[in-house]
Amino acid sequence: MSFWRVVLSIICPPLSIIDKGCGSIIIVTLLWFCGWVPGVIGAMVILNNPKR
């Protein structure tokens, strides 16, 4: 996880995981619409997952 991905996930979480797949983008976008903090947490979890 690079520094710029972390910054982008804080500013706009769906853009930080744009290369992780459509399902991940939809989940993070829905979380982001529910609130900023859940979207950031979801993006960080997906970015820290070594399998994806």
mmCIF file of C-alpha atoms in Angstrom:
data_model
loop_
_atom_site.group_PDB
_atom_site.id
_atom_site.type_symbol
_atom_site.label_atom_id
_atom_site.label_comp_id
_atom_site.label_asym_id
_atom_site.label_seq_id
_atom_site.Cartn_x
_atom_site.Cartn_y
_atom_site.Cartn_z
ATOM 1 C CA MET A 1 0.000 0.000 0.000
ATOM 2 C CA SER A 2 1.604 3.203 -1.148
ATOM 3 C CA PHE A 3 1.429 6.599 0.466
ATOM 4 C CA TRP A 4 -0.636 8.035 -2.405
ATOM 5 C CA ARG A 5 -3.207 5.250 -2.141
ATOM 6 C CA VAL A 6 -3.662 6.053 1.544
ATOM 7 C CA VAL A 7 -4.098 9.761 0.794
ATOM 8 C CA LEU A 8 -6.564 8.980 -1.991
ATOM 9 C CA SER A 9 -8.522 6.612 0.243
ATOM 10 C CA ILE A 10 -8.901 9.388 2.812
ATOM 11 C CA ILE A 11 -10.048 11.923 0.212
ATOM 12 C CA CYS A 12 -12.209 9.694 -2.007
ATOM 13 C CA PRO A 13 -12.287 6.004 -1.008
ATOM 14 C CA PRO A 14 -13.821 4.551 -4.219
ATOM 15 C CA LEU A 15 -11.050 6.024 -6.362
ATOM 16 C CA SER A 16 -8.329 4.413 -4.278
ATOM 17 C CA ILE A 17 -9.530 0.880 -5.059
ATOM 18 C CA ILE A 18 -10.407 1.418 -8.715
ATOM 19 C CA ASP A 19 -8.225 -1.550 -9.791
ATOM 20 C CA LYS A 20 -9.595 -4.007 -7.201
ATOM 21 C CA GLY A 21 -12.756 -4.970 -9.080
ATOM 22 C CA CYS A 22 -16.335 -3.873 -9.540
ATOM 23 C CA GLY A 23 -17.682 -5.515 -6.383
ATOM 24 C CA SER A 24 -15.167 -3.784 -4.162
ATOM 25 C CA ILE A 25 -15.915 -0.425 -5.740
ATOM 26 C CA ILE A 26 -19.660 -0.869 -5.213
ATOM 27 C CA ILE A 27 -19.219 -1.906 -1.574
ATOM 28 C CA VAL A 28 -16.903 0.996 -0.748
ATOM 29 C CA THR A 29 -19.154 3.458 -2.592
ATOM 30 C CA LEU A 30 -22.183 2.311 -0.593
ATOM 31 C CA LEU A 31 -20.199 2.559 2.631
ATOM 32 C CA TRP A 32 -18.982 6.011 1.598
ATOM 33 C CA PHE A 33 -22.562 7.177 1.009
ATOM 34 C CA CYS A 34 -23.497 5.921 4.483
ATOM 35 C CA GLY A 35 -20.713 7.999 5.953
ATOM 36 C CA TRP A 36 -17.188 9.102 5.278
ATOM 37 C CA VAL A 37 -15.565 7.006 8.027
ATOM 38 C CA PRO A 38 -17.060 3.629 6.958
ATOM 39 C CA GLY A 39 -15.924 4.281 3.391
ATOM 40 C CA VAL A 40 -12.375 5.053 4.479
ATOM 41 C CA ILE A 41 -12.252 1.990 6.725
ATOM 42 C CA GLY A 42 -13.593 -0.231 3.926
ATOM 43 C CA ALA A 43 -11.040 1.101 1.465
ATOM 44 C CA MET A 44 -8.195 0.583 3.943
ATOM 45 C CA VAL A 45 -9.291 -3.008 4.604
ATOM 46 C CA ILE A 46 -9.432 -3.780 0.891
ATOM 47 C CA LEU A 47 -6.063 -2.112 0.266
ATOM 48 C CA ASN A 48 -4.441 -4.084 3.106
ATOM 49 C CA ASN A 49 -5.742 -7.426 1.835
ATOM 50 C CA PRO A 50 -2.698 -9.174 0.322
ATOM 51 C CA LYS A 51 -4.780 -11.651 -1.717
ATOM 52 C CA ARG A 52 -6.337 -9.038 -4.023
#
